Amino acid sequence: TVRAVALDRQPLPQLSAGAWQLKERGIEVAAVQVWREIKEQAVEVARVAQELAEKGRAWLERVAERAAEQVRDVVERVAPADAWGEFFAAAAPGASAAAEGLARDLEVERRLEAQREAAEREARERVQEQERRAHERDDGHDHGW
């Protein structure tokens, strides 16, 4: 992957503050030249890795399309297309009921999470208020003792 290739390269050398200032002014010193060469090499490695990733992605898409066509051909030989339609039509009511149940469960989880977050936020605010009061008391700002 691009990330793996990026990790497998020479790290950019550390430039001293003086070398960095000279670089910014356009003055070339040896450390800056090495830095530029390694940076250019890293850009080229990233370009090649990206190109390989794109070729790999295209190859995987072609393989997946061929596999899907082969599976589709086998399925059509085993069962006619209208049989699958009947199967999915029969399964649809149960699937939609299961999906509704899942949606309800997710909504309950979201509400519980929101309640937990609100309780945690209130607890943090209480602690911050207590710390603020203690700080004011310690600094002598609170004259109400």
Short mmCIF file of C-alpha atoms in Angstrom, two decimals:
data_model
loop_
_atom_site.label_atom_id
_atom_site.label_comp_id
_atom_site.label_asym_id
_atom_site.label_seq_id
_atom_site.Cartn_x
_atom_site.Cartn_y
_atom_site.Cartn_z
CA THR A 1 0.00 0.00 0.00
CA VAL A 2 0.98 3.62 -0.25
CA ARG A 3 1.30 3.81 3.53
CA ALA A 4 3.63 0.79 3.66
CA VAL A 5 5.83 2.25 0.95
CA ALA A 6 5.88 5.62 2.70
CA LEU A 7 7.09 3.92 5.87
CA ASP A 8 9.79 2.07 3.93
CA ARG A 9 11.85 5.08 2.92
CA GLN A 10 14.70 7.09 4.29
CA PRO A 11 13.54 9.62 6.87
CA LEU A 12 14.12 13.26 6.08
CA PRO A 13 17.28 14.41 7.84
CA GLN A 14 16.87 16.87 10.68
CA LEU A 15 18.02 20.33 9.70
CA SER A 16 19.45 22.68 12.26
CA ALA A 17 17.74 26.02 12.74
CA GLY A 18 20.57 27.73 10.89
CA ALA A 19 20.42 25.31 7.95
CA TRP A 20 16.64 25.72 7.82
CA GLN A 21 16.98 29.51 7.72
CA LEU A 22 19.55 29.26 4.94
CA LYS A 23 17.18 26.92 3.04
CA GLU A 24 14.35 29.42 3.43
CA ARG A 25 16.60 32.15 2.03
CA GLY A 26 17.48 29.94 -0.95
CA ILE A 27 21.07 29.27 0.11
CA GLU A 28 22.09 25.65 -0.54
CA VAL A 29 24.18 23.88 2.07
CA ALA A 30 25.06 20.17 2.06
CA ALA A 31 22.37 19.23 4.61
CA VAL A 32 19.71 21.03 2.58
CA GLN A 33 20.82 19.29 -0.63
CA VAL A 34 20.54 15.88 1.09
CA TRP A 35 17.13 16.90 2.49
CA ARG A 36 15.89 17.91 -0.99
CA GLU A 37 17.19 14.68 -2.59
CA ILE A 38 15.46 12.50 0.01
CA LYS A 39 12.27 14.54 -0.28
CA GLU A 40 12.28 14.17 -4.09
CA GLN A 41 12.89 10.44 -3.70
CA ALA A 42 9.96 10.19 -1.27
CA VAL A 43 7.68 12.02 -3.73
CA GLU A 44 8.70 9.62 -6.50
CA VAL A 45 8.14 6.58 -4.24
CA ALA A 46 4.69 7.90 -3.33
CA ARG A 47 3.86 8.42 -7.02
CA VAL A 48 4.93 4.88 -7.93
CA ALA A 49 3.05 3.44 -4.94
CA GLN A 50 -0.09 5.33 -5.95
CA GLU A 51 0.23 4.07 -9.51
CA LEU A 52 0.65 0.49 -8.27
CA ALA A 53 -2.33 0.87 -5.94
CA GLU A 54 -4.50 2.08 -8.84
CA LYS A 55 -3.37 -0.82 -11.05
CA GLY A 56 -3.98 -3.27 -8.20
CA ARG A 57 -7.44 -1.84 -7.57
CA ALA A 58 -8.34 -2.13 -11.27
CA TRP A 59 -7.06 -5.72 -11.36
CA LEU A 60 -9.09 -6.64 -8.26
CA GLU A 61 -12.21 -5.10 -9.80
CA ARG A 62 -11.74 -7.17 -12.97
CA VAL A 63 -11.22 -10.35 -10.92
CA ALA A 64 -14.32 -9.60 -8.84
CA GLU A 65 -16.41 -8.98 -11.98
CA ARG A 66 -15.25 -12.26 -13.55
CA ALA A 67 -15.94 -14.17 -10.33
CA ALA A 68 -19.40 -12.62 -10.04
CA GLU A 69 -20.17 -13.57 -13.66
CA GLN A 70 -19.07 -17.15 -13.04
CA VAL A 71 -21.13 -17.41 -9.87
CA ARG A 72 -24.14 -15.87 -11.62
CA ASP A 73 -23.82 -18.40 -14.46
CA VAL A 74 -23.66 -21.32 -12.01
CA VAL A 75 -26.62 -20.02 -10.00
CA GLU A 76 -28.72 -19.54 -13.13
CA ARG A 77 -27.95 -23.10 -14.24
CA VAL A 78 -28.94 -24.48 -10.82
CA ALA A 79 -32.07 -22.35 -10.27
CA PRO A 80 -33.96 -20.19 -12.75
CA ALA A 81 -33.95 -16.41 -12.20
CA ASP A 82 -37.63 -16.27 -11.23
CA ALA A 83 -37.01 -18.80 -8.42
CA TRP A 84 -34.65 -16.30 -6.77
CA GLY A 85 -37.30 -13.62 -7.08
CA GLU A 86 -39.78 -15.87 -5.30
CA PHE A 87 -37.21 -16.68 -2.62
CA PHE A 88 -36.44 -13.02 -1.91
CA ALA A 89 -40.12 -12.09 -1.99
CA ALA A 90 -40.84 -14.77 0.62
CA ALA A 91 -37.91 -13.66 2.78
CA ALA A 92 -38.67 -9.92 2.56
CA PRO A 93 -41.31 -9.67 5.33
CA GLY A 94 -39.05 -11.36 7.87
CA ALA A 95 -36.08 -9.27 6.78
CA SER A 96 -38.00 -6.01 7.09
CA ALA A 97 -39.24 -6.97 10.57
CA ALA A 98 -35.68 -7.80 11.60
CA ALA A 99 -34.46 -4.49 10.17
CA GLU A 100 -37.14 -2.59 12.11
CA GLY A 101 -36.11 -4.38 15.31
CA LEU A 102 -32.49 -3.54 14.64
CA ALA A 103 -33.39 0.11 14.01
CA ARG A 104 -35.28 0.24 17.33
CA ASP A 105 -32.32 -1.32 19.15
CA LEU A 106 -29.95 1.20 17.57
CA GLU A 107 -32.21 4.10 18.58
CA VAL A 108 -32.32 2.83 22.18
CA GLU A 109 -28.51 2.54 22.18
CA ARG A 110 -28.18 6.10 20.83
CA ARG A 111 -30.49 7.46 23.52
CA LEU A 112 -28.61 5.60 26.27
CA GLU A 113 -25.29 6.88 24.93
CA ALA A 114 -26.63 10.46 24.84
CA GLN A 115 -27.83 10.10 28.45
CA ARG A 116 -24.41 8.73 29.50
CA GLU A 117 -22.64 11.60 27.77
CA ALA A 118 -24.95 14.16 29.41
CA ALA A 119 -24.35 12.62 32.85
CA GLU A 120 -20.58 12.62 32.28
CA ARG A 121 -20.69 16.24 31.10
CA GLU A 122 -22.69 17.28 34.19
CA ALA A 123 -20.25 15.44 36.46
CA ARG A 124 -17.28 17.19 34.79
CA GLU A 125 -19.00 20.56 35.17
CA ARG A 126 -19.66 19.87 38.87
CA VAL A 127 -16.02 18.96 39.44
CA GLN A 128 -14.85 22.05 37.55
CA GLU A 129 -17.17 24.24 39.65
CA GLN A 130 -15.88 22.65 42.86
CA GLU A 131 -12.29 23.19 41.72
CA ARG A 132 -13.06 26.81 40.82
CA ARG A 133 -14.60 27.43 44.25
CA ALA A 134 -11.67 25.78 46.01
CA HIS A 135 -9.25 27.87 43.96
CA GLU A 136 -11.10 31.09 44.82
CA ARG A 137 -11.18 30.12 48.48
CA ASP A 138 -7.45 29.35 48.47
CA ASP A 139 -6.65 32.65 46.75
CA GLY A 140 -8.71 34.57 49.27
CA HIS A 141 -11.25 35.78 46.72
CA ASP A 142 -14.17 34.31 48.67
CA HIS A 143 -14.96 36.68 51.57
CA GLY A 144 -18.04 34.81 52.74
CA TRP A 145 -16.58 32.59 55.46
#
